[in-house]
Amino acid sequence: MFIHPWDAALDEEEWQTWLARSGRFAVLAVNNLDTTQAPHVIPTHVTLAKGELLMHLARPNPVWPHLQAATEVSVTVIGDYAFIPGYWRHKGGPPENGVPTSYYSAVQFTCRPHIVDDPQAKVDLLTAQMADFQPEGGHAPLAVQTPPYGRMLSGIRGVRLEVLRVDAKFKYDDEESLAHRDEVSAALERRGDAGAAAQQRRRRTRIGLWRPR
């Protein structure tokens, strides 16, 4: 993922906080064993826990031989995105000459995959995911031999993704003037893109006027 200096995460806490507040819905990309074919790209929820990403997929998913052979895979979470029309970004000339762009937050992980087939290990993984996405409870016990979930364990495989590297990008025109960012944030709010507006305002507060380090 290409990252300009002004789009980079300011520190680890920034992307970790954003990820915790996001839906943590990701895209897993795995190289195809047949290099003439497209990679496998799988949308799924992920849980970040103790330096690992946790996920589970259906056993019939065709990704398994490719995932088992992979030494590295990519996982990307994207959110708070918006299209910015060119006439919002003109710089003193005719509005129609402005250059459009996209705003978004993205966290990309490079990981080493480990497939989980042991029933109890799958229960442990699912327990962590349920605590992440359904912390209020309201579900039956998760146990190897306890219905209803126990009998369903054979239908899935777990994946523990050991995080090797993290790249985080917050693309909100932080290199532009304060007045420009304020105008765009206001336009985003009027259009109903509250998430992108909030990220731009948050970054403006932390960065102020961009100055190369």
Short mmCIF file of C-alpha atoms in Angstrom, two decimals:
data_model
loop_
_atom_site.label_atom_id
_atom_site.label_comp_id
_atom_site.label_asym_id
_atom_site.label_seq_id
_atom_site.Cartn_x
_atom_site.Cartn_y
_atom_site.Cartn_z
CA MET A 1 0.00 0.00 0.00
CA PHE A 2 1.50 3.32 -1.09
CA ILE A 3 1.53 5.89 1.72
CA HIS A 4 2.52 9.56 1.38
CA PRO A 5 4.22 10.96 4.51
CA TRP A 6 1.16 13.10 5.30
CA ASP A 7 -1.17 10.09 5.03
CA ALA A 8 0.79 7.88 7.43
CA ALA A 9 -0.47 6.92 10.87
CA LEU A 10 0.94 9.27 13.47
CA ASP A 11 1.64 6.39 15.87
CA GLU A 12 0.53 2.82 16.60
CA GLU A 13 -2.19 4.02 18.95
CA GLU A 14 -3.90 5.87 16.11
CA TRP A 15 -4.47 2.84 13.91
CA GLN A 16 -5.18 0.55 16.88
CA THR A 17 -7.87 2.93 18.16
CA TRP A 18 -9.38 3.27 14.71
CA LEU A 19 -9.38 -0.49 14.19
CA ALA A 20 -11.07 -1.10 17.55
CA ARG A 21 -13.85 1.32 16.61
CA SER A 22 -14.27 0.01 13.09
CA GLY A 23 -16.36 -2.97 12.07
CA ARG A 24 -13.11 -4.95 11.58
CA PHE A 25 -14.45 -6.30 8.32
CA ALA A 26 -11.44 -7.23 6.24
CA VAL A 27 -10.25 -8.67 2.96
CA LEU A 28 -7.82 -11.59 3.12
CA ALA A 29 -5.56 -11.92 0.06
CA VAL A 30 -3.72 -15.20 -0.57
CA ASN A 31 -1.44 -15.98 -3.50
CA ASN A 32 -2.74 -18.61 -5.89
CA LEU A 33 -0.63 -21.75 -6.23
CA ASP A 34 -1.16 -21.34 -9.97
CA THR A 35 0.65 -18.05 -10.58
CA THR A 36 -1.23 -17.58 -13.85
CA GLN A 37 -4.49 -17.31 -11.89
CA ALA A 38 -5.79 -14.47 -9.75
CA PRO A 39 -5.08 -14.54 -6.00
CA HIS A 40 -7.79 -15.65 -3.62
CA VAL A 41 -9.50 -12.63 -2.06
CA ILE A 42 -11.88 -13.34 0.81
CA PRO A 43 -14.06 -10.87 2.75
CA THR A 44 -14.47 -11.73 6.44
CA HIS A 45 -14.50 -10.32 9.95
CA VAL A 46 -11.22 -10.43 11.87
CA THR A 47 -10.29 -10.12 15.53
CA LEU A 48 -6.96 -8.66 16.63
CA ALA A 49 -5.68 -10.37 19.76
CA LYS A 50 -2.15 -10.49 21.18
CA GLY A 51 -0.31 -9.90 17.92
CA GLU A 52 -2.53 -12.19 15.88
CA LEU A 53 -5.55 -11.80 13.64
CA LEU A 54 -8.19 -14.47 14.21
CA MET A 55 -10.71 -15.65 11.63
CA HIS A 56 -12.59 -18.73 10.59
CA LEU A 57 -13.81 -19.88 7.20
CA ALA A 58 -16.02 -22.65 5.88
CA ARG A 59 -14.27 -25.97 5.29
CA PRO A 60 -15.42 -26.13 1.61
CA ASN A 61 -13.71 -22.79 0.88
CA PRO A 62 -11.23 -23.38 -1.99
CA VAL A 63 -8.59 -21.18 -0.34
CA TRP A 64 -7.23 -23.87 2.02
CA PRO A 65 -4.43 -25.45 -0.11
CA HIS A 66 -3.26 -21.98 -1.13
CA LEU A 67 -3.36 -20.73 2.45
CA GLN A 68 -1.51 -23.77 3.71
CA ALA A 69 1.30 -23.18 1.21
CA ALA A 70 1.58 -19.46 1.90
CA THR A 71 4.32 -18.04 4.09
CA GLU A 72 2.81 -14.56 3.97
CA VAL A 73 -0.69 -13.21 3.30
CA SER A 74 -2.26 -9.75 3.41
CA VAL A 75 -5.28 -8.64 5.40
CA THR A 76 -6.75 -5.18 4.83
CA VAL A 77 -9.43 -3.32 6.78
CA ILE A 78 -10.89 -0.19 5.13
CA GLY A 79 -13.41 2.31 6.46
CA ASP A 80 -14.52 5.94 6.78
CA TYR A 81 -14.24 6.33 3.01
CA ALA A 82 -15.77 8.95 0.74
CA PHE A 83 -15.44 10.20 -2.83
CA ILE A 84 -14.35 13.84 -2.98
CA PRO A 85 -15.54 15.63 -6.15
CA GLY A 86 -13.06 17.79 -8.00
CA TYR A 87 -15.02 21.00 -7.54
CA TRP A 88 -14.50 20.66 -3.78
CA ARG A 89 -10.74 20.72 -4.32
CA HIS A 90 -10.11 23.53 -6.79
CA LYS A 91 -7.28 25.87 -5.82
CA GLY A 92 -8.24 29.33 -6.98
CA GLY A 93 -9.07 28.39 -10.55
CA PRO A 94 -12.40 27.35 -12.05
CA PRO A 95 -14.11 24.77 -9.80
CA GLU A 96 -14.45 22.38 -12.72
CA ASN A 97 -10.66 22.18 -12.93
CA GLY A 98 -10.35 20.66 -9.47
CA VAL A 99 -8.94 17.15 -9.16
CA PRO A 100 -11.20 14.57 -7.45
CA THR A 101 -9.85 12.08 -4.94
CA SER A 102 -10.87 9.47 -2.40
CA TYR A 103 -10.66 9.71 1.38
CA TYR A 104 -10.30 6.55 3.47
CA SER A 105 -8.73 4.89 6.47
CA ALA A 106 -6.91 1.61 5.88
CA VAL A 107 -4.89 -0.77 8.00
CA GLN A 108 -3.01 -3.49 6.14
CA PHE A 109 -1.42 -6.45 7.89
CA THR A 110 1.22 -8.77 6.48
CA CYS A 111 0.84 -12.07 8.29
CA ARG A 112 2.09 -15.63 8.55
CA PRO A 113 -0.92 -18.00 8.51
CA HIS A 114 -1.50 -20.93 10.85
CA ILE A 115 -4.49 -23.19 10.18
CA VAL A 116 -6.47 -24.39 13.22
CA ASP A 117 -8.18 -27.79 13.06
CA ASP A 118 -8.08 -28.99 16.67
CA PRO A 119 -11.68 -28.79 17.99
CA GLN A 120 -10.76 -27.16 21.32
CA ALA A 121 -8.44 -24.71 19.59
CA LYS A 122 -11.30 -23.76 17.27
CA VAL A 123 -13.54 -23.22 20.30
CA ASP A 124 -10.90 -20.96 21.84
CA LEU A 125 -10.65 -18.97 18.60
CA LEU A 126 -14.43 -18.63 18.29
CA THR A 127 -14.70 -17.62 21.94
CA ALA A 128 -12.28 -14.77 21.29
CA GLN A 129 -14.21 -13.68 18.22
CA MET A 130 -17.56 -13.78 20.02
CA ALA A 131 -16.12 -11.71 22.86
CA ASP A 132 -14.97 -9.20 20.25
CA PHE A 133 -18.12 -8.95 18.14
CA GLN A 134 -20.87 -10.02 20.56
CA PRO A 135 -19.55 -9.01 24.00
CA GLU A 136 -23.06 -8.74 25.38
CA GLY A 137 -23.39 -12.53 25.17
CA GLY A 138 -26.76 -13.88 24.15
CA HIS A 139 -25.36 -17.02 22.59
CA ALA A 140 -25.29 -20.69 23.54
CA PRO A 141 -22.17 -22.17 25.19
CA LEU A 142 -19.15 -22.66 22.97
CA ALA A 143 -17.83 -26.13 23.75
CA VAL A 144 -16.60 -29.09 21.76
CA GLN A 145 -19.38 -31.52 22.65
CA THR A 146 -22.16 -29.09 23.55
CA PRO A 147 -24.98 -28.31 21.13
CA PRO A 148 -25.69 -26.38 19.05
CA TYR A 149 -22.20 -25.20 18.17
CA GLY A 150 -20.23 -28.31 19.05
CA ARG A 151 -21.57 -30.30 16.12
CA MET A 152 -20.87 -27.37 13.76
CA LEU A 153 -17.14 -27.22 14.46
CA SER A 154 -16.32 -29.79 11.80
CA GLY A 155 -17.76 -27.46 9.16
CA ILE A 156 -15.18 -24.72 9.71
CA ARG A 157 -11.44 -24.28 10.00
CA GLY A 158 -9.82 -21.56 12.05
CA VAL A 159 -6.96 -19.31 11.01
CA ARG A 160 -4.48 -17.59 13.28
CA LEU A 161 -2.55 -14.96 11.37
CA GLU A 162 0.72 -14.02 13.04
CA VAL A 163 1.18 -10.30 12.39
CA LEU A 164 4.59 -9.55 10.85
CA ARG A 165 4.10 -5.97 9.66
CA VAL A 166 1.43 -3.27 9.80
CA ASP A 167 0.92 -0.38 7.38
CA ALA A 168 -1.72 2.22 8.21
CA LYS A 169 -2.99 5.05 6.02
CA PHE A 170 -5.37 7.92 6.76
CA LYS A 171 -5.94 9.77 3.48
CA TYR A 172 -7.74 13.04 4.24
CA ASP A 173 -5.83 15.82 2.42
CA ASP A 174 -3.65 16.52 5.46
CA GLU A 175 -1.09 18.24 3.23
CA GLU A 176 -3.67 20.88 2.24
CA SER A 177 -4.42 24.16 4.04
CA LEU A 178 -6.46 24.27 7.23
CA ALA A 179 -9.16 26.31 5.50
CA HIS A 180 -9.44 23.78 2.68
CA ARG A 181 -9.81 20.88 5.09
CA ASP A 182 -12.46 22.76 7.06
CA GLU A 183 -14.45 23.41 3.86
CA VAL A 184 -14.28 19.78 2.79
CA SER A 185 -15.19 18.49 6.26
CA ALA A 186 -18.25 20.74 6.27
CA ALA A 187 -19.23 19.55 2.79
CA LEU A 188 -18.84 15.93 3.88
CA GLU A 189 -21.09 16.51 6.87
CA ARG A 190 -23.74 18.16 4.70
CA ARG A 191 -23.61 15.16 2.36
CA GLY A 192 -23.94 12.71 5.26
CA ASP A 193 -20.40 11.30 5.18
CA ALA A 194 -19.93 11.76 8.92
CA GLY A 195 -17.22 9.11 9.29
CA ALA A 196 -14.86 10.64 6.73
CA ALA A 197 -15.55 14.15 8.10
CA ALA A 198 -14.78 13.03 11.65
CA GLN A 199 -11.49 11.46 10.58
CA GLN A 200 -10.45 14.57 8.68
CA ARG A 201 -11.28 16.83 11.64
CA ARG A 202 -9.48 14.48 14.05
CA ARG A 203 -6.34 14.48 11.92
CA ARG A 204 -6.53 18.27 11.50
CA THR A 205 -6.58 18.67 15.27
CA ARG A 206 -3.52 16.47 15.72
CA ILE A 207 -1.47 17.61 12.73
CA GLY A 208 -2.47 21.24 12.20
CA LEU A 209 -0.61 22.70 9.26
CA TRP A 210 1.43 19.94 7.64
CA ARG A 211 5.17 20.45 7.78
CA PRO A 212 7.60 17.82 6.43
CA ARG A 213 9.53 16.18 9.22
#
